[in-house]
Amino acid sequence: MDRREFLKSSVAAAGMVAGVSAIASRADAQEAPAPAEKKPAVLKISSQESRVPGKTLREKVEKLQSWGAVGVEITGASKVPDRVGEIKDAVKGTDVVVSAVCAGYFQLIDPDEEKRKAGAQRLKDLCGPAGEIGSTGIIIVPAFNNHPQLPHKEARKVLVDLLGEIGEVARKAGTRLMLEPLNRGEAYFLRQLADAASICRDVNNPGAAMMGDFYHMCKEETSDCGAFLSAGKYLHHIHLASRTRKLPGQDERSFVDGFRGLKMIGYQDFCSLECSVKGKADVEIPKSFRLLEKQWKEATV
Ligand code: MG
């Protein structure tokens, strides 16, 4: 075949492909169901329990409610199984629910298969108690920089396989796993929301989801709004902190662009404080909540 014949046959083939895809897209258009009515996004403020002053969890929950929050995030995952009664009693009869369990590291991409299996089992064992306290999810980090870990390509494959298996246990327990991308100084393996979302897409189980943390995003993302759009339906939790990891409003970090992204995807889950406080917490935390509400209003789409 000379060059002219080759070009002619290529053009003909391209025409056929275009024709076929035009037919396919018309068929798709005919068969596509009407898009589901997307609920407007909501700002549901939460805080990690350790951030709020108070002698008991109940006292902290009551304080959060009086400040307008609707979620409390539980820390110290290993103690959760023994705290089920305490946590359920603490939120009983209030407007506050458990927004998440911040669990952390489970050796899921460790080079040692036995350690991966043991970590996966610990995480599976946590799913029941997390579901029982009504937690929307369990926050996990595949590995921090100081942990032994498989080379990246291998680690991603191992992680996708394990998340499918553990995610199914989480789903059945009424909760979900939530991968947290961190900044490169803490966890090079998983840094951007889009990357975490692509792992969830490959796992393809509603029990495996992800989250975003405004503090880490400040270092790793080029656009808060873009990051949340890429995360889309896989995004189920947010950590709130300023650029210097203080309360929102205690430095120049704005949340408006990110909130715009959350509104675009119809975000329905919690935004939870994970930060330190400059000044008196009882005064500064409610002030920060009012700033967040103001910036949520400013985020027009
Ligand atoms: Mg965080």
PDB file of C-alpha atoms and ligand atoms in Angstrom:
ATOM      1  CA  MET A   1       0.000   0.000   0.000  1.00  0.00           C
ATOM      2  CA  ASP A   2       1.509   3.348  -1.016  1.00  0.00           C
ATOM      3  CA  ARG A   3       1.168   6.504   1.025  1.00  0.00           C
ATOM      4  CA  ARG A   4      -1.894   7.764  -0.921  1.00  0.00           C
ATOM      5  CA  GLU A   5      -3.769   4.441  -0.559  1.00  0.00           C
ATOM      6  CA  PHE A   6      -2.856   4.320   3.109  1.00  0.00           C
ATOM      7  CA  LEU A   7      -4.265   7.820   3.654  1.00  0.00           C
ATOM      8  CA  LYS A   8      -7.465   6.949   1.749  1.00  0.00           C
ATOM      9  CA  SER A   9      -8.027   3.777   3.779  1.00  0.00           C
ATOM     10  CA  SER A  10      -7.240   5.615   7.036  1.00  0.00           C
ATOM     11  CA  VAL A  11      -9.781   8.313   6.203  1.00  0.00           C
ATOM     12  CA  ALA A  12     -12.391   5.662   5.355  1.00  0.00           C
ATOM     13  CA  ALA A  13     -11.669   3.788   8.602  1.00  0.00           C
ATOM     14  CA  ALA A  14     -11.849   6.999  10.615  1.00  0.00           C
ATOM     15  CA  GLY A  15     -15.192   7.772   8.969  1.00  0.00           C
ATOM     16  CA  MET A  16     -16.502   4.359   9.965  1.00  0.00           C
ATOM     17  CA  VAL A  17     -15.307   4.813  13.545  1.00  0.00           C
ATOM     18  CA  ALA A  18     -16.880   8.273  13.698  1.00  0.00           C
ATOM     19  CA  GLY A  19     -20.121   6.855  12.305  1.00  0.00           C
ATOM     20  CA  VAL A  20     -20.176   3.996  14.799  1.00  0.00           C
ATOM     21  CA  SER A  21     -19.453   6.294  17.757  1.00  0.00           C
ATOM     22  CA  ALA A  22     -22.132   8.750  16.576  1.00  0.00           C
ATOM     23  CA  ILE A  23     -24.629   5.872  16.549  1.00  0.00           C
ATOM     24  CA  ALA A  24     -23.389   4.710  19.942  1.00  0.00           C
ATOM     25  CA  SER A  25     -23.699   8.166  21.461  1.00  0.00           C
ATOM     26  CA  ARG A  26     -27.222   8.568  20.047  1.00  0.00           C
ATOM     27  CA  ALA A  27     -28.119   5.187  21.565  1.00  0.00           C
ATOM     28  CA  ASP A  28     -26.588   6.283  24.891  1.00  0.00           C
ATOM     29  CA  ALA A  29     -28.579   9.486  24.752  1.00  0.00           C
ATOM     30  CA  GLN A  30     -31.780   7.537  24.155  1.00  0.00           C
ATOM     31  CA  GLU A  31     -31.164   4.998  26.902  1.00  0.00           C
ATOM     32  CA  ALA A  32     -29.600   7.269  29.515  1.00  0.00           C
ATOM     33  CA  PRO A  33     -31.841   7.650  32.563  1.00  0.00           C
ATOM     34  CA  ALA A  34     -32.820  11.147  33.601  1.00  0.00           C
ATOM     35  CA  PRO A  35     -30.097  12.531  35.909  1.00  0.00           C
ATOM     36  CA  ALA A  36     -30.951  12.126  39.583  1.00  0.00           C
ATOM     37  CA  GLU A  37     -31.877  15.350  41.350  1.00  0.00           C
ATOM     38  CA  LYS A  38     -28.629  16.433  43.042  1.00  0.00           C
ATOM     39  CA  LYS A  39     -29.141  17.595  46.632  1.00  0.00           C
ATOM     40  CA  PRO A  40     -27.630  20.996  47.399  1.00  0.00           C
ATOM     41  CA  ALA A  41     -24.375  20.733  49.348  1.00  0.00           C
ATOM     42  CA  VAL A  42     -24.448  21.309  53.094  1.00  0.00           C
ATOM     43  CA  LEU A  43     -21.848  22.631  55.531  1.00  0.00           C
ATOM     44  CA  LYS A  44     -21.844  20.136  58.411  1.00  0.00           C
ATOM     45  CA  ILE A  45     -19.246  21.288  60.919  1.00  0.00           C
ATOM     46  CA  SER A  46     -17.485  18.757  63.135  1.00  0.00           C
ATOM     47  CA  SER A  47     -14.381  18.630  65.298  1.00  0.00           C
ATOM     48  CA  GLN A  48     -11.947  16.028  66.494  1.00  0.00           C
ATOM     49  CA  GLU A  49     -12.826  15.273  70.117  1.00  0.00           C
ATOM     50  CA  SER A  50      -9.328  16.137  71.362  1.00  0.00           C
ATOM     51  CA  ARG A  51      -9.689  19.705  70.056  1.00  0.00           C
ATOM     52  CA  VAL A  52     -12.636  20.574  72.309  1.00  0.00           C
ATOM     53  CA  PRO A  53     -12.162  21.407  76.012  1.00  0.00           C
ATOM     54  CA  GLY A  54     -14.157  19.225  78.409  1.00  0.00           C
ATOM     55  CA  LYS A  55     -13.727  16.484  81.002  1.00  0.00           C
ATOM     56  CA  THR A  56     -15.943  13.924  79.258  1.00  0.00           C
ATOM     57  CA  LEU A  57     -16.930  13.211  75.670  1.00  0.00           C
ATOM     58  CA  ARG A  58     -20.525  14.133  76.560  1.00  0.00           C
ATOM     59  CA  GLU A  59     -19.374  17.551  77.785  1.00  0.00           C
ATOM     60  CA  LYS A  60     -17.436  18.085  74.545  1.00  0.00           C
ATOM     61  CA  VAL A  61     -20.424  17.023  72.426  1.00  0.00           C
ATOM     62  CA  GLU A  62     -22.742  19.448  74.282  1.00  0.00           C
ATOM     63  CA  LYS A  63     -20.235  22.231  73.778  1.00  0.00           C
ATOM     64  CA  LEU A  64     -19.958  21.469  70.065  1.00  0.00           C
ATOM     65  CA  GLN A  65     -23.739  21.479  69.722  1.00  0.00           C
ATOM     66  CA  SER A  66     -24.016  24.856  71.480  1.00  0.00           C
ATOM     67  CA  TRP A  67     -21.475  26.236  68.979  1.00  0.00           C
ATOM     68  CA  GLY A  68     -23.499  24.962  65.987  1.00  0.00           C
ATOM     69  CA  ALA A  69     -21.499  21.840  65.090  1.00  0.00           C
ATOM     70  CA  VAL A  70     -23.257  18.601  64.130  1.00  0.00           C
ATOM     71  CA  GLY A  71     -20.385  16.108  64.171  1.00  0.00           C
ATOM     72  CA  VAL A  72     -17.662  14.790  66.447  1.00  0.00           C
ATOM     73  CA  GLU A  73     -14.637  12.907  65.128  1.00  0.00           C
ATOM     74  CA  ILE A  74     -13.243  10.165  67.336  1.00  0.00           C
ATOM     75  CA  THR A  75      -9.469   9.732  67.669  1.00  0.00           C
ATOM     76  CA  GLY A  76      -7.433   6.855  69.085  1.00  0.00           C
ATOM     77  CA  ALA A  77      -8.825   3.995  66.986  1.00  0.00           C
ATOM     78  CA  SER A  78      -7.406   1.164  69.091  1.00  0.00           C
ATOM     79  CA  LYS A  79      -9.584   2.246  72.038  1.00  0.00           C
ATOM     80  CA  VAL A  80     -12.802   2.561  69.994  1.00  0.00           C
ATOM     81  CA  PRO A  81     -13.973  -1.053  70.562  1.00  0.00           C
ATOM     82  CA  ASP A  82     -13.881  -0.418  74.348  1.00  0.00           C
ATOM     83  CA  ARG A  83     -15.537   3.003  74.026  1.00  0.00           C
ATOM     84  CA  VAL A  84     -18.651   2.025  72.029  1.00  0.00           C
ATOM     85  CA  GLY A  85     -21.028   2.549  74.995  1.00  0.00           C
ATOM     86  CA  GLU A  86     -19.400   5.825  76.051  1.00  0.00           C
ATOM     87  CA  ILE A  87     -19.495   7.242  72.506  1.00  0.00           C
ATOM     88  CA  LYS A  88     -23.124   6.218  71.890  1.00  0.00           C
ATOM     89  CA  ASP A  89     -24.183   7.766  75.217  1.00  0.00           C
ATOM     90  CA  ALA A  90     -22.233  10.955  74.496  1.00  0.00           C
ATOM     91  CA  VAL A  91     -24.195  11.738  71.315  1.00  0.00           C
ATOM     92  CA  LYS A  92     -27.564  10.326  72.445  1.00  0.00           C
ATOM     93  CA  GLY A  93     -30.390  12.878  72.287  1.00  0.00           C
ATOM     94  CA  THR A  94     -28.167  15.555  70.715  1.00  0.00           C
ATOM     95  CA  ASP A  95     -27.919  16.888  67.141  1.00  0.00           C
ATOM     96  CA  VAL A  96     -24.339  15.636  67.007  1.00  0.00           C
ATOM     97  CA  VAL A  97     -23.343  12.361  65.333  1.00  0.00           C
ATOM     98  CA  VAL A  98     -19.999  10.624  64.904  1.00  0.00           C
ATOM     99  CA  SER A  99     -18.496  12.120  61.757  1.00  0.00           C
ATOM    100  CA  ALA A 100     -15.488   9.783  61.515  1.00  0.00           C
ATOM    101  CA  VAL A 101     -12.974   7.643  63.342  1.00  0.00           C
ATOM    102  CA  CYS A 102      -9.453   8.948  62.708  1.00  0.00           C
ATOM    103  CA  ALA A 103      -7.534   5.676  62.641  1.00  0.00           C
ATOM    104  CA  GLY A 104      -4.283   6.183  60.689  1.00  0.00           C
ATOM    105  CA  TYR A 105      -1.763   3.499  59.749  1.00  0.00           C
ATOM    106  CA  PHE A 106      -2.372  -0.240  59.249  1.00  0.00           C
ATOM    107  CA  GLN A 107       0.729  -1.515  57.367  1.00  0.00           C
ATOM    108  CA  LEU A 108      -1.350  -2.008  54.209  1.00  0.00           C
ATOM    109  CA  ILE A 109       1.589  -1.473  51.815  1.00  0.00           C
ATOM    110  CA  ASP A 110       4.315  -2.978  54.005  1.00  0.00           C
ATOM    111  CA  PRO A 111       6.792  -5.175  52.051  1.00  0.00           C
ATOM    112  CA  ASP A 112       6.052  -8.021  54.497  1.00  0.00           C
ATOM    113  CA  GLU A 113       2.878  -9.848  53.456  1.00  0.00           C
ATOM    114  CA  GLU A 114       2.259 -11.118  56.996  1.00  0.00           C
ATOM    115  CA  LYS A 115       2.283  -7.555  58.323  1.00  0.00           C
ATOM    116  CA  ARG A 116      -0.131  -6.470  55.587  1.00  0.00           C
ATOM    117  CA  LYS A 117      -2.481  -9.309  56.516  1.00  0.00           C
ATOM    118  CA  ALA A 118      -2.295  -8.467  60.219  1.00  0.00           C
ATOM    119  CA  GLY A 119      -2.964  -4.772  59.508  1.00  0.00           C
ATOM    120  CA  ALA A 120      -5.903  -5.626  57.251  1.00  0.00           C
ATOM    121  CA  GLN A 121      -7.357  -7.799  60.020  1.00  0.00           C
ATOM    122  CA  ARG A 122      -7.004  -5.004  62.616  1.00  0.00           C
ATOM    123  CA  LEU A 123      -8.819  -2.686  60.239  1.00  0.00           C
ATOM    124  CA  LYS A 124     -11.568  -5.247  59.582  1.00  0.00           C
ATOM    125  CA  ASP A 125     -11.980  -5.668  63.346  1.00  0.00           C
ATOM    126  CA  LEU A 126     -12.494  -1.923  63.695  1.00  0.00           C
ATOM    127  CA  CYS A 127     -15.314  -1.833  61.118  1.00  0.00           C
ATOM    128  CA  GLY A 128     -17.946  -3.359  63.454  1.00  0.00           C
ATOM    129  CA  PRO A 129     -17.416  -0.885  66.343  1.00  0.00           C
ATOM    130  CA  ALA A 130     -17.153   2.036  63.862  1.00  0.00           C
ATOM    131  CA  GLY A 131     -20.482   1.042  62.316  1.00  0.00           C
ATOM    132  CA  GLU A 132     -22.053   0.606  65.735  1.00  0.00           C
ATOM    133  CA  ILE A 133     -21.218   4.159  66.820  1.00  0.00           C
ATOM    134  CA  GLY A 134     -22.671   5.405  63.514  1.00  0.00           C
ATOM    135  CA  SER A 135     -19.383   6.664  62.098  1.00  0.00           C
ATOM    136  CA  THR A 136     -19.588   7.672  58.438  1.00  0.00           C
ATOM    137  CA  GLY A 137     -16.073   6.314  57.952  1.00  0.00           C
ATOM    138  CA  ILE A 138     -12.638   5.228  59.166  1.00  0.00           C
ATOM    139  CA  ILE A 139      -9.749   7.482  58.137  1.00  0.00           C
ATOM    140  CA  ILE A 140      -6.618   5.638  57.027  1.00  0.00           C
ATOM    141  CA  VAL A 141      -3.174   6.564  55.701  1.00  0.00           C
ATOM    142  CA  PRO A 142      -1.513   3.830  53.561  1.00  0.00           C
ATOM    143  CA  ALA A 143       1.969   4.706  54.895  1.00  0.00           C
ATOM    144  CA  PHE A 144       3.842   7.605  56.443  1.00  0.00           C
ATOM    145  CA  ASN A 145       7.326   8.368  55.106  1.00  0.00           C
ATOM    146  CA  ASN A 146       9.066   6.608  58.008  1.00  0.00           C
ATOM    147  CA  HIS A 147       7.216   3.314  57.425  1.00  0.00           C
ATOM    148  CA  PRO A 148       8.644   0.478  55.313  1.00  0.00           C
ATOM    149  CA  GLN A 149       6.682   0.309  52.066  1.00  0.00           C
ATOM    150  CA  LEU A 150       6.629  -1.476  48.719  1.00  0.00           C
ATOM    151  CA  PRO A 151       7.768   0.385  45.575  1.00  0.00           C
ATOM    152  CA  HIS A 152       4.959   2.649  44.351  1.00  0.00           C
ATOM    153  CA  LYS A 153       3.552   0.548  41.452  1.00  0.00           C
ATOM    154  CA  GLU A 154       3.472  -2.618  43.508  1.00  0.00           C
ATOM    155  CA  ALA A 155       2.102  -0.787  46.559  1.00  0.00           C
ATOM    156  CA  ARG A 156      -0.812   0.656  44.570  1.00  0.00           C
ATOM    157  CA  LYS A 157      -1.830  -2.768  43.279  1.00  0.00           C
ATOM    158  CA  VAL A 158      -1.598  -4.368  46.731  1.00  0.00           C
ATOM    159  CA  LEU A 159      -3.585  -1.485  48.213  1.00  0.00           C
ATOM    160  CA  VAL A 160      -6.361  -1.691  45.598  1.00  0.00           C
ATOM    161  CA  ASP A 161      -6.737  -5.442  46.261  1.00  0.00           C
ATOM    162  CA  LEU A 162      -6.772  -5.027  50.055  1.00  0.00           C
ATOM    163  CA  LEU A 163      -9.186  -2.081  50.007  1.00  0.00           C
ATOM    164  CA  GLY A 164     -11.652  -4.149  47.999  1.00  0.00           C
ATOM    165  CA  GLU A 165     -11.599  -6.860  50.650  1.00  0.00           C
ATOM    166  CA  ILE A 166     -11.634  -4.575  53.734  1.00  0.00           C
ATOM    167  CA  GLY A 167     -14.008  -2.097  52.075  1.00  0.00           C
ATOM    168  CA  GLU A 168     -16.587  -4.856  51.703  1.00  0.00           C
ATOM    169  CA  VAL A 169     -16.357  -5.601  55.445  1.00  0.00           C
ATOM    170  CA  ALA A 170     -16.754  -1.862  56.142  1.00  0.00           C
ATOM    171  CA  ARG A 171     -19.747  -1.588  53.789  1.00  0.00           C
ATOM    172  CA  LYS A 172     -21.498  -4.504  55.484  1.00  0.00           C
ATOM    173  CA  ALA A 173     -20.841  -2.882  58.900  1.00  0.00           C
ATOM    174  CA  GLY A 174     -22.520   0.337  57.708  1.00  0.00           C
ATOM    175  CA  THR A 175     -19.356   2.419  57.473  1.00  0.00           C
ATOM    176  CA  ARG A 176     -16.545   2.971  54.945  1.00  0.00           C
ATOM    177  CA  LEU A 177     -12.769   3.349  54.685  1.00  0.00           C
ATOM    178  CA  MET A 178     -11.543   6.847  53.862  1.00  0.00           C
ATOM    179  CA  LEU A 179      -8.054   7.272  52.378  1.00  0.00           C
ATOM    180  CA  GLU A 180      -6.406  10.487  53.493  1.00  0.00           C
ATOM    181  CA  PRO A 181      -3.823  12.077  51.178  1.00  0.00           C
ATOM    182  CA  LEU A 182      -1.130  13.963  53.154  1.00  0.00           C
ATOM    183  CA  ASN A 183       1.614  16.346  52.101  1.00  0.00           C
ATOM    184  CA  ARG A 184       4.941  14.998  50.782  1.00  0.00           C
ATOM    185  CA  GLY A 185       6.761  15.800  54.025  1.00  0.00           C
ATOM    186  CA  GLU A 186       4.563  13.257  55.830  1.00  0.00           C
ATOM    187  CA  ALA A 187       3.469  10.655  53.277  1.00  0.00           C
ATOM    188  CA  TYR A 188       4.918  10.695  49.776  1.00  0.00           C
ATOM    189  CA  PHE A 189       2.911   7.660  48.621  1.00  0.00           C
ATOM    190  CA  LEU A 190      -0.475   9.430  48.562  1.00  0.00           C
ATOM    191  CA  ARG A 191      -0.564  13.220  48.231  1.00  0.00           C
ATOM    192  CA  GLN A 192      -3.298  14.406  45.891  1.00  0.00           C
ATOM    193  CA  LEU A 193      -7.058  13.968  46.098  1.00  0.00           C
ATOM    194  CA  ALA A 194      -7.339  12.916  42.440  1.00  0.00           C
ATOM    195  CA  ASP A 195      -4.862  10.088  43.077  1.00  0.00           C
ATOM    196  CA  ALA A 196      -6.846   8.851  46.093  1.00  0.00           C
ATOM    197  CA  ALA A 197     -10.049   9.067  44.036  1.00  0.00           C
ATOM    198  CA  SER A 198      -8.503   7.027  41.210  1.00  0.00           C
ATOM    199  CA  ILE A 199      -7.589   4.315  43.733  1.00  0.00           C
ATOM    200  CA  CYS A 200     -11.230   4.286  44.919  1.00  0.00           C
ATOM    201  CA  ARG A 201     -12.425   4.110  41.311  1.00  0.00           C
ATOM    202  CA  ASP A 202     -10.203   1.052  40.730  1.00  0.00           C
ATOM    203  CA  VAL A 203     -11.355  -0.596  43.984  1.00  0.00           C
ATOM    204  CA  ASN A 204     -14.958  -0.037  42.876  1.00  0.00           C
ATOM    205  CA  ASN A 205     -16.652  -0.718  46.201  1.00  0.00           C
ATOM    206  CA  PRO A 206     -18.698   1.916  48.089  1.00  0.00           C
ATOM    207  CA  GLY A 207     -16.904   0.735  51.242  1.00  0.00           C
ATOM    208  CA  ALA A 208     -13.698   2.337  49.929  1.00  0.00           C
ATOM    209  CA  ALA A 209     -13.734   6.137  49.790  1.00  0.00           C
ATOM    210  CA  MET A 210     -11.427   9.092  50.426  1.00  0.00           C
ATOM    211  CA  MET A 211     -11.161  12.524  52.047  1.00  0.00           C
ATOM    212  CA  GLY A 212      -9.358  15.840  51.781  1.00  0.00           C
ATOM    213  CA  ASP A 213      -7.490  17.918  54.376  1.00  0.00           C
ATOM    214  CA  PHE A 214      -7.225  21.656  53.722  1.00  0.00           C
ATOM    215  CA  TYR A 215      -3.841  21.829  55.473  1.00  0.00           C
ATOM    216  CA  HIS A 216      -2.212  19.194  53.247  1.00  0.00           C
ATOM    217  CA  MET A 217      -4.071  20.453  50.170  1.00  0.00           C
ATOM    218  CA  CYS A 218      -2.444  23.848  50.668  1.00  0.00           C
ATOM    219  CA  LYS A 219       0.931  22.199  50.022  1.00  0.00           C
ATOM    220  CA  GLU A 220      -0.020  19.674  47.332  1.00  0.00           C
ATOM    221  CA  GLU A 221      -2.939  20.932  45.237  1.00  0.00           C
ATOM    222  CA  THR A 222      -2.920  23.727  42.670  1.00  0.00           C
ATOM    223  CA  SER A 223      -6.651  24.355  43.193  1.00  0.00           C
ATOM    224  CA  ASP A 224      -8.867  23.442  46.166  1.00  0.00           C
ATOM    225  CA  CYS A 225     -11.932  23.595  43.936  1.00  0.00           C
ATOM    226  CA  GLY A 226     -10.283  21.467  41.223  1.00  0.00           C
ATOM    227  CA  ALA A 227      -9.143  18.892  43.782  1.00  0.00           C
ATOM    228  CA  PHE A 228     -12.664  18.466  45.158  1.00  0.00           C
ATOM    229  CA  LEU A 229     -14.110  18.238  41.650  1.00  0.00           C
ATOM    230  CA  SER A 230     -11.627  15.450  40.805  1.00  0.00           C
ATOM    231  CA  ALA A 231     -12.511  13.642  44.025  1.00  0.00           C
ATOM    232  CA  GLY A 232     -16.224  13.866  43.178  1.00  0.00           C
ATOM    233  CA  LYS A 233     -18.411  11.060  44.456  1.00  0.00           C
ATOM    234  CA  TYR A 234     -15.506   9.360  46.257  1.00  0.00           C
ATOM    235  CA  LEU A 235     -15.077  12.305  48.671  1.00  0.00           C
ATOM    236  CA  HIS A 236     -16.691  11.615  52.061  1.00  0.00           C
ATOM    237  CA  HIS A 237     -14.855  13.685  54.687  1.00  0.00           C
ATOM    238  CA  ILE A 238     -12.892  16.911  55.084  1.00  0.00           C
ATOM    239  CA  HIS A 239     -10.315  18.035  57.656  1.00  0.00           C
ATOM    240  CA  LEU A 240     -10.269  21.736  58.400  1.00  0.00           C
ATOM    241  CA  ALA A 241      -7.064  23.568  59.291  1.00  0.00           C
ATOM    242  CA  SER A 242      -5.388  26.768  58.189  1.00  0.00           C
ATOM    243  CA  ARG A 243      -2.112  26.993  56.225  1.00  0.00           C
ATOM    244  CA  THR A 244      -0.164  26.870  59.503  1.00  0.00           C
ATOM    245  CA  ARG A 245      -2.453  24.119  60.870  1.00  0.00           C
ATOM    246  CA  LYS A 246      -4.302  26.453  63.228  1.00  0.00           C
ATOM    247  CA  LEU A 247      -8.046  27.071  63.410  1.00  0.00           C
ATOM    248  CA  PRO A 248      -9.637  28.297  60.173  1.00  0.00           C
ATOM    249  CA  GLY A 249      -9.367  32.088  60.336  1.00  0.00           C
ATOM    250  CA  GLN A 250      -6.158  32.170  62.398  1.00  0.00           C
ATOM    251  CA  ASP A 251      -4.034  32.917  59.322  1.00  0.00           C
ATOM    252  CA  GLU A 252      -4.661  34.038  55.739  1.00  0.00           C
ATOM    253  CA  ARG A 253      -5.856  30.647  54.379  1.00  0.00           C
ATOM    254  CA  SER A 254      -9.233  31.005  52.645  1.00  0.00           C
ATOM    255  CA  PHE A 255     -11.732  28.154  52.357  1.00  0.00           C
ATOM    256  CA  VAL A 256     -13.939  29.825  49.746  1.00  0.00           C
ATOM    257  CA  ASP A 257     -12.455  28.160  46.639  1.00  0.00           C
ATOM    258  CA  GLY A 258     -12.659  24.712  48.247  1.00  0.00           C
ATOM    259  CA  PHE A 259     -16.211  25.315  49.435  1.00  0.00           C
ATOM    260  CA  ARG A 260     -17.115  26.256  45.862  1.00  0.00           C
ATOM    261  CA  GLY A 261     -15.899  22.815  44.776  1.00  0.00           C
ATOM    262  CA  LEU A 262     -17.900  21.121  47.556  1.00  0.00           C
ATOM    263  CA  LYS A 263     -21.023  22.952  46.413  1.00  0.00           C
ATOM    264  CA  MET A 264     -20.419  21.882  42.794  1.00  0.00           C
ATOM    265  CA  ILE A 265     -20.282  18.194  43.751  1.00  0.00           C
ATOM    266  CA  GLY A 266     -23.247  18.435  46.150  1.00  0.00           C
ATOM    267  CA  TYR A 267     -21.102  17.418  49.141  1.00  0.00           C
ATOM    268  CA  GLN A 268     -23.180  15.879  51.972  1.00  0.00           C
ATOM    269  CA  ASP A 269     -20.565  14.809  54.537  1.00  0.00           C
ATOM    270  CA  PHE A 270     -18.680  16.542  57.371  1.00  0.00           C
ATOM    271  CA  CYS A 271     -15.977  19.206  57.600  1.00  0.00           C
ATOM    272  CA  SER A 272     -14.065  18.466  60.789  1.00  0.00           C
ATOM    273  CA  LEU A 273     -11.439  20.455  62.714  1.00  0.00           C
ATOM    274  CA  GLU A 274      -8.001  18.868  62.885  1.00  0.00           C
ATOM    275  CA  CYS A 275      -5.754  21.691  64.033  1.00  0.00           C
ATOM    276  CA  SER A 276      -4.211  23.524  66.959  1.00  0.00           C
ATOM    277  CA  VAL A 277      -5.709  26.676  68.490  1.00  0.00           C
ATOM    278  CA  LYS A 278      -4.064  30.043  69.031  1.00  0.00           C
ATOM    279  CA  GLY A 279      -5.730  31.499  72.145  1.00  0.00           C
ATOM    280  CA  LYS A 280      -8.562  30.215  74.307  1.00  0.00           C
ATOM    281  CA  ALA A 281     -10.388  27.304  72.622  1.00  0.00           C
ATOM    282  CA  ASP A 282     -13.800  28.163  74.158  1.00  0.00           C
ATOM    283  CA  VAL A 283     -13.619  31.596  72.529  1.00  0.00           C
ATOM    284  CA  GLU A 284     -11.714  30.833  69.324  1.00  0.00           C
ATOM    285  CA  ILE A 285     -13.529  27.671  68.124  1.00  0.00           C
ATOM    286  CA  PRO A 286     -17.020  29.227  67.873  1.00  0.00           C
ATOM    287  CA  LYS A 287     -15.423  32.278  66.214  1.00  0.00           C
ATOM    288  CA  SER A 288     -13.860  29.946  63.651  1.00  0.00           C
ATOM    289  CA  PHE A 289     -17.212  28.205  63.020  1.00  0.00           C
ATOM    290  CA  ARG A 290     -18.809  31.609  62.246  1.00  0.00           C
ATOM    291  CA  LEU A 291     -15.996  32.376  59.787  1.00  0.00           C
ATOM    292  CA  LEU A 292     -16.532  29.027  58.054  1.00  0.00           C
ATOM    293  CA  GLU A 293     -20.267  29.738  57.722  1.00  0.00           C
ATOM    294  CA  LYS A 294     -19.449  33.166  56.251  1.00  0.00           C
ATOM    295  CA  GLN A 295     -16.997  31.713  53.728  1.00  0.00           C
ATOM    296  CA  TRP A 296     -19.482  28.963  52.812  1.00  0.00           C
ATOM    297  CA  LYS A 297     -21.974  31.720  51.893  1.00  0.00           C
ATOM    298  CA  GLU A 298     -19.300  33.554  49.908  1.00  0.00           C
ATOM    299  CA  ALA A 299     -18.593  30.433  47.821  1.00  0.00           C
ATOM    300  CA  THR A 300     -20.989  31.133  44.988  1.00  0.00           C
ATOM    301  CA  VAL A 301     -21.179  28.750  42.038  1.00  0.00           C
TER     302      VAL A 301
HETATM  303 MG    MG B   1      -5.929  15.266  58.370  1.00  0.00          MG
END
